[in-house]
């Protein structure tokens, strides 16, 4: 992967210290079966330099603020998280943007916080978990939020949460359940007509949309049967989504995603720090080595610039000047990551 790739990462997480404390008070020490990772702005910038990323749009991963049973406390935590992310963006202009956290499943409070975050804090969009306390996106009672987001032409980053069911022993939720969670949300959004009723909202589905590209035709036929709509119209709604490449740019998954997504609708994502640095490198290598240069440039940057026009107004910042030992270490890391990626590909027999 080239350190001059100038990627825009739409799937990078922030884990503020005060948020970690609030989670610990609730007895939460992991997300999706993975321990909460360490995070700092400096470590984020170092990872970005390693991957050739110039701008990362930060988001809070599951459980967001929905783990707080008191709606007022959840709304207050969402505000604190958004103020913190806005400060990070202001302190590192050009390097960080953010998707605002909303206190779902309270759609009215979420609409109010979306208005504040988008209008006053200049968030790049909002994060919505696929389900909050078992309530999925696309369910009844969310119209006020959709109206608010549609009026602003907002970008909605859809991130999975743990399924509203017990996990299966031996299967960490992030490994398989997260993909189903995103797919469930996408299904309900399309089934209940949200993309058509609110056409100015741009939805980004994490992790290449879960199972959406692979199972899109099967789901389209089911929804068409259920709603008397044309399967082609349903497929068109699924293809209206944007998709990030986080943990998904393998030789098996990437061709399916690129074959299904509309041109311009695939964006680079790393999922760092929940995806540790070696994993972020592994899948970045999968993208670098499996698409042509024009497509790579589009996925790395151009598609995101179209979705976030503010990023075209400011040229990418030059990579920071690093000490020679750091440059040598990162060069060795890139070489090792490329070798590991090649070694782990299946044979052709």
Coordinates of C-alpha atoms in Angstrom, one line a residue:
X1 CA 0.0 0.0 0.0
X2 CA 1.4 3.4 -0.9
X3 CA 1.9 6.0 1.8
X4 CA 0.8 8.6 -0.9
X5 CA -2.6 6.9 -1.6
X6 CA -4.4 9.9 -0.1
X7 CA -7.2 7.7 1.1
X8 CA -10.4 9.0 2.8
X9 CA -11.4 6.5 5.5
X10 CA -15.1 6.6 6.2
X11 CA -15.0 3.8 8.8
X12 CA -12.6 4.7 11.6
X13 CA -13.6 4.7 15.2
X14 CA -13.0 6.9 18.2
X15 CA -12.9 5.6 21.8
X16 CA -12.7 8.6 24.2
X17 CA -11.5 8.0 27.7
X18 CA -14.8 9.3 29.3
X19 CA -16.8 7.0 27.0
X20 CA -14.7 4.0 28.2
X21 CA -15.5 5.0 31.8
X22 CA -19.2 5.2 31.1
X23 CA -19.1 1.8 29.5
X24 CA -17.2 0.3 32.4
X25 CA -19.8 1.7 34.9
X26 CA -22.3 -0.4 32.9
X27 CA -20.1 -3.5 33.0
X28 CA -19.2 -3.2 29.3
X29 CA -15.5 -4.0 28.5
X30 CA -15.9 -5.1 24.8
X31 CA -17.9 -4.4 21.7
X32 CA -18.9 -7.2 19.3
X33 CA -16.9 -9.7 21.3
X34 CA -13.7 -7.7 21.0
X35 CA -12.1 -5.9 23.9
X36 CA -12.3 -2.1 23.7
X37 CA -9.0 -1.0 22.0
X38 CA -6.7 1.8 23.1
X39 CA -7.2 5.0 21.1
X40 CA -5.5 8.3 20.9
X41 CA -5.4 11.0 18.2
X42 CA -1.6 10.4 17.8
X43 CA -2.0 6.6 17.3
X44 CA -4.8 7.3 14.8
X45 CA -2.6 9.7 12.8
X46 CA 0.2 7.1 12.8
X47 CA -2.1 4.4 11.4
X48 CA -3.3 6.9 8.8
X49 CA 0.2 7.5 7.7
X50 CA 0.9 3.8 7.5
X51 CA -2.2 3.2 5.3
X52 CA -1.7 6.4 3.2
X53 CA -4.9 8.0 4.6
X54 CA -5.2 11.7 4.7
X55 CA -8.7 12.1 6.2
X56 CA -10.6 9.8 8.6
X57 CA -14.3 10.4 9.4
X58 CA -14.5 9.2 13.0
X59 CA -17.5 7.4 14.5
X60 CA -18.4 5.8 17.8
X61 CA -18.9 2.0 17.4
X62 CA -21.6 -0.1 19.1
X63 CA -23.1 0.3 21.7
X64 CA -23.2 4.0 21.0
X65 CA -25.3 5.5 23.8
X66 CA -28.1 3.0 23.6
X67 CA -26.7 0.9 26.5
X68 CA -28.0 3.6 28.9
X69 CA -31.6 2.8 29.8
X70 CA -32.5 6.3 30.8
X71 CA -33.3 8.3 27.6
X72 CA -32.1 11.6 29.1
X73 CA -28.7 10.0 30.1
X74 CA -28.4 8.5 26.6
X75 CA -29.0 11.9 25.0
X76 CA -26.5 13.6 27.3
X77 CA -23.8 11.0 26.4
X78 CA -24.5 11.4 22.7
X79 CA -24.0 15.2 23.1
X80 CA -20.8 14.7 25.0
X81 CA -19.5 12.3 22.3
X82 CA -20.4 14.7 19.5
X83 CA -18.8 17.7 21.2
X84 CA -15.6 15.7 21.7
X85 CA -15.5 14.6 18.1
X86 CA -16.2 18.1 16.9
X87 CA -13.2 19.3 19.0
X88 CA -11.0 16.6 17.5
X89 CA -12.0 17.7 14.0
X90 CA -11.3 21.4 14.8
X91 CA -7.9 20.5 16.4
X92 CA -6.9 18.5 13.3
X93 CA -8.5 20.2 10.3
X94 CA -8.2 18.1 7.2
X95 CA -7.3 15.0 9.1
X96 CA -10.5 14.2 11.0
X97 CA -14.2 14.6 10.4
X98 CA -16.9 12.8 12.3
X99 CA -20.3 11.1 12.1
X100 CA -22.5 12.2 15.0
X101 CA -23.8 9.7 17.6
X102 CA -27.6 9.7 18.0
X103 CA -29.4 8.5 21.1
X104 CA -31.5 5.8 19.4
X105 CA -34.0 4.2 19.8
X106 CA -35.5 7.5 20.8
X107 CA -36.2 8.9 17.3
X108 CA -37.4 12.3 18.6
X109 CA -34.3 12.9 20.7
X110 CA -32.2 11.6 17.8
X111 CA -33.7 14.1 15.4
X112 CA -33.0 16.9 17.9
X113 CA -29.4 15.8 18.3
X114 CA -28.9 15.3 14.5
X115 CA -30.1 18.9 14.0
X116 CA -27.6 20.2 16.5
X117 CA -24.7 18.1 15.2
X118 CA -25.3 18.8 11.6
X119 CA -26.3 22.5 11.8
X120 CA -24.1 23.7 14.7
X121 CA -21.2 21.2 15.0
X122 CA -20.9 20.7 11.2
X123 CA -20.7 16.9 11.5
X124 CA -20.1 15.1 8.2
X125 CA -23.2 12.9 8.9
X126 CA -24.6 10.7 11.6
X127 CA -24.0 7.2 12.8
X128 CA -27.0 4.9 13.2
X129 CA -26.6 1.4 14.7
X130 CA -28.4 -1.3 12.7
X131 CA -30.4 -2.1 15.8
X132 CA -30.8 -0.3 19.2
X133 CA -32.2 -2.5 22.0
X134 CA -33.7 -4.7 19.3
X135 CA -35.4 -1.9 17.4
X136 CA -34.1 -2.0 13.8
X137 CA -33.6 0.9 11.4
X138 CA -36.6 1.0 9.1
X139 CA -39.1 0.1 11.8
X140 CA -42.2 2.2 12.6
X141 CA -41.9 5.4 14.6
X142 CA -38.7 6.8 13.0
X143 CA -40.3 9.2 10.5
X144 CA -39.3 12.4 12.4
X145 CA -35.7 11.4 12.3
X146 CA -35.9 10.5 8.6
X147 CA -37.5 13.9 7.8
X148 CA -34.7 15.7 9.7
X149 CA -32.0 13.8 7.8
X150 CA -33.7 14.0 4.5
X151 CA -34.2 17.8 4.8
X152 CA -30.4 18.2 5.3
X153 CA -29.3 15.6 2.6
X154 CA -27.5 13.9 5.4
X155 CA -25.1 11.0 5.1
X156 CA -26.0 8.1 7.4
X157 CA -23.3 5.7 8.4
X158 CA -25.0 2.4 9.3
X159 CA -22.9 0.3 11.7
X160 CA -23.8 -3.1 13.1
X161 CA -24.5 -3.8 16.7
X162 CA -24.9 -7.1 18.6
X163 CA -27.9 -9.1 17.5
X164 CA -30.9 -9.0 19.9
X165 CA -30.3 -12.6 20.7
X166 CA -27.7 -14.6 22.7
X167 CA -24.4 -15.1 20.9
X168 CA -23.4 -18.5 19.8
X169 CA -20.5 -20.0 21.8
X170 CA -17.3 -19.8 19.8
X171 CA -18.5 -17.2 17.3
X172 CA -17.6 -13.7 18.2
X173 CA -20.4 -11.3 17.2
X174 CA -18.1 -9.2 15.1
X175 CA -17.1 -12.2 12.9
X176 CA -20.6 -13.1 11.6
X177 CA -23.4 -11.6 13.6
X178 CA -22.4 -8.0 12.6
X179 CA -22.9 -8.9 8.9
X180 CA -26.4 -10.2 9.6
X181 CA -27.3 -7.2 11.7
X182 CA -26.4 -4.8 8.8
X183 CA -28.3 -7.0 6.3
X184 CA -31.4 -7.0 8.5
X185 CA -31.3 -3.2 8.7
X186 CA -30.8 -2.8 5.0
X187 CA -33.7 -5.2 4.3
X188 CA -36.1 -3.3 6.5
X189 CA -35.1 0.0 5.1
X190 CA -35.8 -1.2 1.6
X191 CA -38.9 -3.3 2.6
X192 CA -40.5 -0.3 4.3
X193 CA -39.6 2.2 1.5
X194 CA -37.3 4.5 3.4
X195 CA -34.8 5.1 0.5
X196 CA -37.8 6.0 -1.8
X197 CA -39.6 8.2 0.7
X198 CA -36.5 10.0 1.8
X199 CA -34.4 10.1 -1.3
X200 CA -31.9 12.8 -0.1
X201 CA -30.5 10.6 2.6
X202 CA -27.3 8.8 1.6
X203 CA -26.8 5.6 3.5
X204 CA -23.4 4.0 3.9
X205 CA -23.5 0.3 4.9
X206 CA -20.5 -0.9 6.9
X207 CA -18.3 -3.9 5.9
X208 CA -19.5 -4.0 2.3
X209 CA -23.1 -4.2 3.4
X210 CA -22.9 -7.4 5.3
X211 CA -24.6 -10.0 3.1
X212 CA -26.4 -7.5 0.9
X213 CA -24.4 -7.7 -2.3
X214 CA -24.3 -11.5 -2.1
X215 CA -28.0 -12.0 -1.2
X216 CA -29.5 -9.0 -2.9
X217 CA -31.5 -10.9 -5.6
X218 CA -32.9 -13.4 -3.1
X219 CA -34.0 -10.5 -0.8
X220 CA -35.4 -8.6 -3.7
X221 CA -37.6 -11.5 -4.8
X222 CA -38.9 -11.9 -1.3
X223 CA -39.7 -8.2 -0.8
X224 CA -41.4 -8.1 -4.2
X225 CA -43.6 -11.0 -3.2
X226 CA -44.4 -9.3 0.0
X227 CA -45.1 -5.8 -1.3
X228 CA -46.2 -6.4 -4.9
X229 CA -43.3 -4.2 -6.1
X230 CA -41.1 -4.9 -9.1
X231 CA -38.0 -6.9 -8.1
X232 CA -36.0 -4.5 -10.3
X233 CA -37.2 -1.5 -8.3
X234 CA -36.3 -3.3 -5.1
X235 CA -32.8 -4.1 -6.4
X236 CA -32.4 -0.5 -7.4
X237 CA -33.2 0.5 -3.8
X238 CA -30.5 -1.9 -2.5
X239 CA -28.1 -0.4 -5.0
X240 CA -28.8 3.1 -3.8
X241 CA -26.7 2.3 -0.7
X242 CA -23.1 3.2 -0.4
X243 CA -20.7 0.5 0.9
X244 CA -17.3 0.7 2.7
X245 CA -14.5 -1.8 2.2
X246 CA -13.7 -2.3 5.9
X247 CA -12.6 -6.0 6.5
X248 CA -14.1 -6.8 3.1
X249 CA -11.6 -6.2 0.3
X250 CA -10.6 -9.8 -0.1
X251 CA -10.4 -11.6 -3.5
X252 CA -13.7 -13.4 -2.6
X253 CA -15.8 -10.4 -1.4
X254 CA -14.5 -7.5 -3.3
X255 CA -15.5 -8.7 -6.8
X256 CA -19.1 -9.3 -5.6
X257 CA -19.3 -5.8 -4.1
X258 CA -17.9 -4.1 -7.2
X259 CA -20.2 -6.1 -9.4
X260 CA -23.3 -5.1 -7.4
X261 CA -22.7 -1.5 -6.2
X262 CA -23.5 1.5 -8.4
X263 CA -20.4 3.3 -9.8
X264 CA -19.1 5.7 -7.3
X265 CA -20.8 4.0 -4.3
X266 CA -17.8 2.1 -2.9
X267 CA -15.7 3.9 -0.2
X268 CA -12.5 3.0 1.6
X269 CA -12.9 1.9 5.3
X270 CA -10.4 0.5 7.8
X271 CA -12.5 -0.2 11.0
X272 CA -9.5 0.8 13.0
X273 CA -8.8 0.4 16.0
X274 CA -11.4 -2.4 16.5
X275 CA -9.7 -3.9 13.4
X276 CA -6.1 -3.9 14.7
X277 CA -3.4 -2.5 12.5
X278 CA -2.4 -5.8 10.8
X279 CA -6.0 -6.5 9.8
X280 CA -6.3 -2.9 8.5
X281 CA -3.2 -3.4 6.4
X282 CA -4.3 -6.9 5.2
X283 CA -7.5 -5.6 3.7
X284 CA -6.0 -2.4 2.4
X285 CA -3.5 -4.6 0.5
X286 CA -6.5 -6.6 -0.8
X287 CA -7.9 -3.4 -2.3
X288 CA -4.6 -2.2 -3.7
X289 CA -3.9 -5.5 -5.4
X290 CA -7.2 -6.4 -6.8
X291 CA -8.6 -3.4 -8.7
X292 CA -7.3 -1.3 -11.6
X293 CA -5.7 2.1 -10.9
X294 CA -8.8 4.1 -11.9
X295 CA -11.1 2.1 -9.6
X296 CA -8.5 2.3 -6.8
X297 CA -8.3 6.0 -7.1
X298 CA -12.1 6.3 -7.0
X299 CA -12.5 4.0 -3.9
X300 CA -9.6 5.5 -2.1
X301 CA -10.7 9.1 -2.5
X302 CA -12.8 10.4 -5.4
X303 CA -16.0 8.7 -4.4
X304 CA -15.8 10.1 -0.9
X305 CA -15.0 13.6 -2.3
X306 CA -18.3 13.4 -4.2
X307 CA -20.2 12.3 -1.1
X308 CA -18.4 14.9 1.2
X309 CA -17.8 18.0 -1.1
X310 CA -16.0 19.8 1.7
X311 CA -13.1 17.4 1.3
X312 CA -12.5 18.7 -2.3
X313 CA -12.2 22.3 -1.1
X314 CA -9.1 21.7 0.9
X315 CA -6.1 19.8 -0.7
X316 CA -5.0 16.7 1.2
X317 CA -2.4 17.6 3.8
X318 CA 1.1 16.3 3.0
X319 CA 2.2 13.3 5.0
X320 CA 4.1 14.3 8.1
X321 CA 7.8 14.2 8.1
X322 CA 8.7 11.2 10.3
X323 CA 12.0 10.2 11.8
X324 CA 14.1 7.8 9.7
X325 CA 13.6 4.9 12.2
X326 CA 9.8 5.3 12.0
X327 CA 9.9 5.5 8.2
X328 CA 12.0 2.3 8.0
X329 CA 9.7 0.5 10.4
X330 CA 6.6 1.5 8.5
X331 CA 8.2 0.4 5.2
X332 CA 9.0 -3.0 6.8
X333 CA 5.4 -3.2 8.0
X334 CA 4.0 -2.6 4.5
X335 CA 6.4 -5.1 3.0
X336 CA 5.4 -7.7 5.6
X337 CA 1.7 -7.0 5.1
X338 CA 1.9 -7.5 1.4
X339 CA 3.7 -10.8 1.9
X340 CA 1.2 -12.0 4.4
X341 CA -1.7 -11.1 2.1
X342 CA -0.2 -13.1 -0.7
X343 CA 0.6 -16.1 1.5
X344 CA -3.0 -16.3 2.8
X345 CA -4.8 -16.5 -0.6
X346 CA -6.3 -19.9 -1.4
X347 CA -4.8 -22.0 -4.2
X348 CA -6.5 -22.5 -7.6
X349 CA -6.8 -26.3 -7.4

